[in-house]
Coordinates of C-alpha atoms in Angstrom, one line a residue:
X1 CA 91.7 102.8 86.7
X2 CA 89.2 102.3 89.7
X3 CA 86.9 104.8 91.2
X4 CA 86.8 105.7 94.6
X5 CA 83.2 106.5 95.9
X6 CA 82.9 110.0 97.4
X7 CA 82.1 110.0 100.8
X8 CA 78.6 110.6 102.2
X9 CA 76.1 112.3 104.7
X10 CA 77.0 116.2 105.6
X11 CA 80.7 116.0 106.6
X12 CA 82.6 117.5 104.0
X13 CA 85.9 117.0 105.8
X14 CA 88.1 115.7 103.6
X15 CA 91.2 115.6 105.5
X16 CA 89.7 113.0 107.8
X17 CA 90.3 109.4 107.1
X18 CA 86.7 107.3 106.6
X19 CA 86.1 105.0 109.7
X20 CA 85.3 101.6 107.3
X21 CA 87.3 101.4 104.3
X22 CA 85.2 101.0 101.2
X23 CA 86.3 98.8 98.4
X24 CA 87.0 100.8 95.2
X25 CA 84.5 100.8 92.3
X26 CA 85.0 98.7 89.4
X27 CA 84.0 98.7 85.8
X28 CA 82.1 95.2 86.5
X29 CA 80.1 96.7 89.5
X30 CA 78.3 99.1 88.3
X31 CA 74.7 98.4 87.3
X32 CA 75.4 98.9 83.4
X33 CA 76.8 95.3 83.1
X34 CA 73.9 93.5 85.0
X35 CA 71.6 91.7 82.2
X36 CA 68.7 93.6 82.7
X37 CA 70.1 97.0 82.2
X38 CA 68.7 99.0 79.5
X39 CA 71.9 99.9 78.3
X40 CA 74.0 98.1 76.4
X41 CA 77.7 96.6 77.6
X42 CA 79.1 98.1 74.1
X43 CA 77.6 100.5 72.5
X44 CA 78.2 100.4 69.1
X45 CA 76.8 103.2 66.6
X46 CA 76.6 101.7 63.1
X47 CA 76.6 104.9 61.0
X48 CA 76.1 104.3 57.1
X49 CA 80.0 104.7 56.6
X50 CA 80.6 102.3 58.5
X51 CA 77.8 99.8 56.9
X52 CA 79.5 100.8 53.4
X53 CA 83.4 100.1 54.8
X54 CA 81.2 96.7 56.0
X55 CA 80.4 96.1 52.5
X56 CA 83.4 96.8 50.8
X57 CA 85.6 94.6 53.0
X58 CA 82.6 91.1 52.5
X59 CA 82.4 91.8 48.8
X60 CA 86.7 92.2 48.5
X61 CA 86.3 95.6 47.0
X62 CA 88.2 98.8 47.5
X63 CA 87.4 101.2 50.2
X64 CA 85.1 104.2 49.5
X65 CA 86.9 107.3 48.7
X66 CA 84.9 110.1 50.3
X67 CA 85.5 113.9 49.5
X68 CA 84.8 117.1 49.7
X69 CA 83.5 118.5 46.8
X70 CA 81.6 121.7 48.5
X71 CA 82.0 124.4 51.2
X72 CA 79.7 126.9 51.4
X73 CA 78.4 129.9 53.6
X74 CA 80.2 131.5 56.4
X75 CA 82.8 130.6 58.7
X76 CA 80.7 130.6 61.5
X77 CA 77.8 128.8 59.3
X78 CA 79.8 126.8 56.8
X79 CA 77.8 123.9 55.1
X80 CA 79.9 120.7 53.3
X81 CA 79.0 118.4 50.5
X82 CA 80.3 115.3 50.3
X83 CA 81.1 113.2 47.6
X84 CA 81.3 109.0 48.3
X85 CA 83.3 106.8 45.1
X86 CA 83.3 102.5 45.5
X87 CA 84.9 101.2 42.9
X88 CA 82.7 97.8 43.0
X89 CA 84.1 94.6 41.0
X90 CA 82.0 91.3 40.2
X91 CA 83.2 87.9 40.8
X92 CA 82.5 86.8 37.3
X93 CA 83.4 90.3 35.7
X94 CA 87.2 91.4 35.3
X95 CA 86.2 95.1 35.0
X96 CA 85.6 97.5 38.1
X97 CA 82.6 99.7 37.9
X98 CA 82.6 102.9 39.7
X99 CA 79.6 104.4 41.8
X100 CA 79.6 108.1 42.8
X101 CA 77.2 109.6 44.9
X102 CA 77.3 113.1 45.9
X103 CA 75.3 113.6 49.8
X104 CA 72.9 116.3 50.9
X105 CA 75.3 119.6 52.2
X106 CA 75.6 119.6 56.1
X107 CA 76.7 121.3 59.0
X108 CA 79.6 119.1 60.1
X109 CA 82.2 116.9 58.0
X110 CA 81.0 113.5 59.7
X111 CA 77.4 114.1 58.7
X112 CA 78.3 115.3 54.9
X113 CA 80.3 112.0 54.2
X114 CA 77.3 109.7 56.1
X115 CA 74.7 111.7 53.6
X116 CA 77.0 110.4 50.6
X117 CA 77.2 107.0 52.5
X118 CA 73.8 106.5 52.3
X119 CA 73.1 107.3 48.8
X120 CA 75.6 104.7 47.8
X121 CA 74.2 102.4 50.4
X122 CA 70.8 102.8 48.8
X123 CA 72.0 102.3 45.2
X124 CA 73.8 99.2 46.2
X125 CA 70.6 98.0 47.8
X126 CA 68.5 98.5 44.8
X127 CA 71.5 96.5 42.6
X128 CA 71.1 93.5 45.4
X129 CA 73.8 93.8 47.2
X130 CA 75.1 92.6 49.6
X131 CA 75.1 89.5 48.1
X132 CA 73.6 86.3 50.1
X133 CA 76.3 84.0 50.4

């Protein structure tokens, strides 16, 4: 898809064709890609579900299993609590150990299961992991 820049100054007749054509935009062109842009080419918002899905993949365990274990309030004002289970195995170990954490209640779904994220993220910090390869 390319963008075609709208024509400027005060004529706002559309029907008439432009005088010089002007080459379309492109994603390349615009200033968000030069080096010295603020902005970043990708932005990529690491949320603590994602840091935990991370974790789970490097260390070859199962995924987290988040759910909802709490609705509260109103329709219009409905708060959720979230509940985050790793089942976490060690390489030495042949037993799995299971870590539940239950988050904070919130406003929206995504935020709820982030809250539980980060209390698993925080235990697993305190036990060491990840582990340094």
């Amino acid at each position: 898809m390319s963008l075609v820049p709208f024509p400027s100054g005060g004529d706002d007749n559309r029907s008439s064709t432009p005088s010089a054509k002007t080459p379309p935009l492109s994603r390349d062109s615009l200033p968000i890609n030069s080096p010295s842009s603020p902005i970043p080419r990708d932005p990529v918002k690491l949320t603590a579900r994602s840091c935990l899905y991370e974790i789970c993949a490097k260390s070859r365990w199962k995924r987290p299993v988040f759910t909802c274990c709490n609705e509260n309030g109103p329709t219009n004002l409905r708060s959720f609590t979230y509940k985050a289970v790793v089942e976490m195995k060690e390489e030495d170990s042949k037993s799995w150990i299971l870590v539940e954490c239950i988050g904070k209640p919130q406003f929206n779904k995504k935020n709820a299961a982030d809250s539980a994220a980060e209390g698993v993220l925080w235990y697993l910090v305190h036990l060491g992991y990840p582990k340094k390869a």
